[in-house]
């Protein structure tokens, strides 16, 4: 079992920045990826990006590329999503997820992730 606990959501003005965290505990393995997804009301869950834990390589959706950055702290078993130049359309509940043995082509598929955080609300509004 893996437990994922997110923190750091909130209200931010357009153009602002926010960093959310996802702390992982439980199963011990380096062969996994951490993904970030978001879901706005009435919209399907959307892939934002992912990081493969061992290698540290990152992948992003086109909608956030250049604005969002994913990083990890191995010592803290924590993944971060740094969000810059935020727009009102970035408003959503943000989820982190963990998936084991994922290949690169499957990182954007929510069904490939086994464990999910509780979600944290990010609201971009003036």
PDB file of C-alpha atoms in Angstrom:
ATOM      1  CA  UNK A   1       0.000   0.000   0.000  1.00  0.00           C
ATOM      2  CA  UNK A   2       1.063   3.537  -0.737  1.00  0.00           C
ATOM      3  CA  UNK A   3      -0.302   6.608   0.969  1.00  0.00           C
ATOM      4  CA  UNK A   4      -0.151   9.962  -0.782  1.00  0.00           C
ATOM      5  CA  UNK A   5      -0.817  13.179   1.092  1.00  0.00           C
ATOM      6  CA  UNK A   6      -1.053  16.439  -0.770  1.00  0.00           C
ATOM      7  CA  UNK A   7      -0.663  19.938   0.548  1.00  0.00           C
ATOM      8  CA  UNK A   8      -0.222  23.484  -0.637  1.00  0.00           C
ATOM      9  CA  UNK A   9      -3.327  24.323  -2.619  1.00  0.00           C
ATOM     10  CA  UNK A  10      -5.129  27.622  -2.272  1.00  0.00           C
ATOM     11  CA  UNK A  11      -6.228  30.836  -3.895  1.00  0.00           C
ATOM     12  CA  UNK A  12      -3.837  32.736  -6.150  1.00  0.00           C
ATOM     13  CA  UNK A  13      -4.219  35.662  -8.505  1.00  0.00           C
ATOM     14  CA  UNK A  14      -3.777  35.267 -12.264  1.00  0.00           C
ATOM     15  CA  UNK A  15      -0.103  35.408 -13.136  1.00  0.00           C
ATOM     16  CA  UNK A  16       0.873  34.185  -9.696  1.00  0.00           C
ATOM     17  CA  UNK A  17       2.671  31.071  -8.553  1.00  0.00           C
ATOM     18  CA  UNK A  18       1.894  28.191  -6.255  1.00  0.00           C
ATOM     19  CA  UNK A  19       3.663  25.009  -5.246  1.00  0.00           C
ATOM     20  CA  UNK A  20       1.863  21.900  -4.152  1.00  0.00           C
ATOM     21  CA  UNK A  21       3.458  18.876  -2.563  1.00  0.00           C
ATOM     22  CA  UNK A  22       2.732  15.185  -2.456  1.00  0.00           C
ATOM     23  CA  UNK A  23       4.330  13.125   0.293  1.00  0.00           C
ATOM     24  CA  UNK A  24       4.456   9.383  -0.275  1.00  0.00           C
ATOM     25  CA  UNK A  25       4.756   6.592   2.254  1.00  0.00           C
ATOM     26  CA  UNK A  26       4.342   2.844   2.233  1.00  0.00           C
ATOM     27  CA  UNK A  27       5.624   0.478  -0.458  1.00  0.00           C
ATOM     28  CA  UNK A  28       9.363   0.594  -1.009  1.00  0.00           C
ATOM     29  CA  UNK A  29      10.416   0.571  -4.667  1.00  0.00           C
ATOM     30  CA  UNK A  30      12.236   2.802  -7.119  1.00  0.00           C
ATOM     31  CA  UNK A  31      10.404   1.503 -10.156  1.00  0.00           C
ATOM     32  CA  UNK A  32       7.490   3.871 -10.106  1.00  0.00           C
ATOM     33  CA  UNK A  33       6.304   7.166 -11.472  1.00  0.00           C
ATOM     34  CA  UNK A  34       4.449  10.015  -9.843  1.00  0.00           C
ATOM     35  CA  UNK A  35       1.844  11.728 -11.915  1.00  0.00           C
ATOM     36  CA  UNK A  36      -0.064  14.940 -11.481  1.00  0.00           C
ATOM     37  CA  UNK A  37      -3.613  15.288 -12.708  1.00  0.00           C
ATOM     38  CA  UNK A  38      -6.306  17.875 -12.292  1.00  0.00           C
ATOM     39  CA  UNK A  39     -10.060  17.942 -12.566  1.00  0.00           C
ATOM     40  CA  UNK A  40     -12.342  20.906 -12.945  1.00  0.00           C
ATOM     41  CA  UNK A  41     -16.117  20.648 -12.444  1.00  0.00           C
ATOM     42  CA  UNK A  42     -17.812  18.925 -15.357  1.00  0.00           C
ATOM     43  CA  UNK A  43     -14.502  18.058 -17.020  1.00  0.00           C
ATOM     44  CA  UNK A  44     -12.649  14.771 -17.288  1.00  0.00           C
ATOM     45  CA  UNK A  45      -9.524  14.338 -15.221  1.00  0.00           C
ATOM     46  CA  UNK A  46      -6.603  15.825 -17.127  1.00  0.00           C
ATOM     47  CA  UNK A  47      -2.980  14.729 -17.152  1.00  0.00           C
ATOM     48  CA  UNK A  48      -0.575  17.515 -16.219  1.00  0.00           C
ATOM     49  CA  UNK A  49       2.762  15.770 -15.988  1.00  0.00           C
ATOM     50  CA  UNK A  50       4.767  12.998 -14.440  1.00  0.00           C
ATOM     51  CA  UNK A  51       8.180  12.161 -13.099  1.00  0.00           C
ATOM     52  CA  UNK A  52       9.851   8.782 -13.081  1.00  0.00           C
ATOM     53  CA  UNK A  53      11.194   8.432  -9.568  1.00  0.00           C
ATOM     54  CA  UNK A  54      14.488   6.677 -10.231  1.00  0.00           C
ATOM     55  CA  UNK A  55      15.717   8.600 -13.275  1.00  0.00           C
ATOM     56  CA  UNK A  56      14.012  11.887 -12.464  1.00  0.00           C
ATOM     57  CA  UNK A  57      12.944  12.501 -16.049  1.00  0.00           C
ATOM     58  CA  UNK A  58       9.795  14.541 -16.430  1.00  0.00           C
ATOM     59  CA  UNK A  59       6.961  14.720 -18.928  1.00  0.00           C
ATOM     60  CA  UNK A  60       4.343  17.440 -19.343  1.00  0.00           C
ATOM     61  CA  UNK A  61       1.076  18.095 -21.071  1.00  0.00           C
ATOM     62  CA  UNK A  62       1.256  20.801 -23.718  1.00  0.00           C
ATOM     63  CA  UNK A  63      -1.215  22.918 -21.771  1.00  0.00           C
ATOM     64  CA  UNK A  64       1.264  23.434 -18.915  1.00  0.00           C
ATOM     65  CA  UNK A  65       4.638  22.987 -20.576  1.00  0.00           C
ATOM     66  CA  UNK A  66       6.899  25.907 -19.771  1.00  0.00           C
ATOM     67  CA  UNK A  67       4.741  27.029 -16.833  1.00  0.00           C
ATOM     68  CA  UNK A  68       4.672  23.995 -14.543  1.00  0.00           C
ATOM     69  CA  UNK A  69       7.646  22.077 -13.196  1.00  0.00           C
ATOM     70  CA  UNK A  70       7.689  18.723 -11.434  1.00  0.00           C
ATOM     71  CA  UNK A  71      10.519  17.793  -9.111  1.00  0.00           C
ATOM     72  CA  UNK A  72      11.182  15.286  -6.383  1.00  0.00           C
ATOM     73  CA  UNK A  73      13.064  15.080  -3.112  1.00  0.00           C
ATOM     74  CA  UNK A  74      14.147  11.504  -2.617  1.00  0.00           C
ATOM     75  CA  UNK A  75      15.117  12.004   1.017  1.00  0.00           C
ATOM     76  CA  UNK A  76      11.626  13.253   1.840  1.00  0.00           C
ATOM     77  CA  UNK A  77       9.758  10.915  -0.534  1.00  0.00           C
ATOM     78  CA  UNK A  78       8.009  14.015  -1.799  1.00  0.00           C
ATOM     79  CA  UNK A  79       7.083  15.238  -5.242  1.00  0.00           C
ATOM     80  CA  UNK A  80       6.424  18.884  -6.009  1.00  0.00           C
ATOM     81  CA  UNK A  81       4.397  20.668  -8.630  1.00  0.00           C
ATOM     82  CA  UNK A  82       5.599  24.226  -9.107  1.00  0.00           C
ATOM     83  CA  UNK A  83       3.021  26.253 -11.004  1.00  0.00           C
ATOM     84  CA  UNK A  84       3.918  29.626 -12.484  1.00  0.00           C
ATOM     85  CA  UNK A  85       2.037  32.119 -14.649  1.00  0.00           C
ATOM     86  CA  UNK A  86      -1.224  30.689 -13.421  1.00  0.00           C
ATOM     87  CA  UNK A  87      -4.400  31.309 -15.387  1.00  0.00           C
ATOM     88  CA  UNK A  88      -8.052  31.129 -14.351  1.00  0.00           C
ATOM     89  CA  UNK A  89      -8.392  28.002 -16.483  1.00  0.00           C
ATOM     90  CA  UNK A  90      -5.867  26.280 -14.218  1.00  0.00           C
ATOM     91  CA  UNK A  91      -8.520  26.265 -11.492  1.00  0.00           C
ATOM     92  CA  UNK A  92      -9.192  22.658 -10.515  1.00  0.00           C
ATOM     93  CA  UNK A  93      -8.647  20.009  -7.890  1.00  0.00           C
ATOM     94  CA  UNK A  94      -5.120  18.729  -8.294  1.00  0.00           C
ATOM     95  CA  UNK A  95      -4.245  15.108  -7.604  1.00  0.00           C
ATOM     96  CA  UNK A  96      -0.983  13.255  -7.346  1.00  0.00           C
ATOM     97  CA  UNK A  97      -0.846   9.581  -8.186  1.00  0.00           C
ATOM     98  CA  UNK A  98       1.664   6.742  -8.039  1.00  0.00           C
ATOM     99  CA  UNK A  99       2.019   3.994 -10.571  1.00  0.00           C
ATOM    100  CA  UNK A 100       4.485   1.113 -10.609  1.00  0.00           C
ATOM    101  CA  UNK A 101       6.294  -0.238 -13.615  1.00  0.00           C
ATOM    102  CA  UNK A 102       4.870   2.364 -15.985  1.00  0.00           C
ATOM    103  CA  UNK A 103       6.387   2.865 -19.405  1.00  0.00           C
ATOM    104  CA  UNK A 104       6.733   6.363 -20.794  1.00  0.00           C
ATOM    105  CA  UNK A 105       3.832   6.002 -23.216  1.00  0.00           C
ATOM    106  CA  UNK A 106       1.442   5.192 -20.371  1.00  0.00           C
ATOM    107  CA  UNK A 107       2.367   8.029 -18.010  1.00  0.00           C
ATOM    108  CA  UNK A 108      -0.513  10.220 -19.160  1.00  0.00           C
ATOM    109  CA  UNK A 109      -3.175   7.577 -18.578  1.00  0.00           C
ATOM    110  CA  UNK A 110      -4.924   7.906 -15.220  1.00  0.00           C
ATOM    111  CA  UNK A 111      -6.015   4.283 -15.325  1.00  0.00           C
ATOM    112  CA  UNK A 112      -2.379   3.181 -15.075  1.00  0.00           C
ATOM    113  CA  UNK A 113      -1.931   4.680 -11.618  1.00  0.00           C
ATOM    114  CA  UNK A 114      -2.661   2.549  -8.608  1.00  0.00           C
ATOM    115  CA  UNK A 115      -2.678   5.070  -5.785  1.00  0.00           C
ATOM    116  CA  UNK A 116      -4.097   8.552  -5.501  1.00  0.00           C
ATOM    117  CA  UNK A 117      -3.866  11.459  -3.133  1.00  0.00           C
ATOM    118  CA  UNK A 118      -6.919  13.129  -1.689  1.00  0.00           C
ATOM    119  CA  UNK A 119      -6.667  16.126  -3.984  1.00  0.00           C
ATOM    120  CA  UNK A 120      -6.068  19.777  -3.245  1.00  0.00           C
ATOM    121  CA  UNK A 121      -8.024  22.735  -4.573  1.00  0.00           C
ATOM    122  CA  UNK A 122      -6.230  25.365  -6.622  1.00  0.00           C
ATOM    123  CA  UNK A 123      -8.238  28.455  -7.479  1.00  0.00           C
ATOM    124  CA  UNK A 124      -6.883  31.139  -9.783  1.00  0.00           C
ATOM    125  CA  UNK A 125      -8.955  34.274  -9.487  1.00  0.00           C
ATOM    126  CA  UNK A 126      -8.629  37.986  -8.926  1.00  0.00           C
TER     127      UNK A 126
END
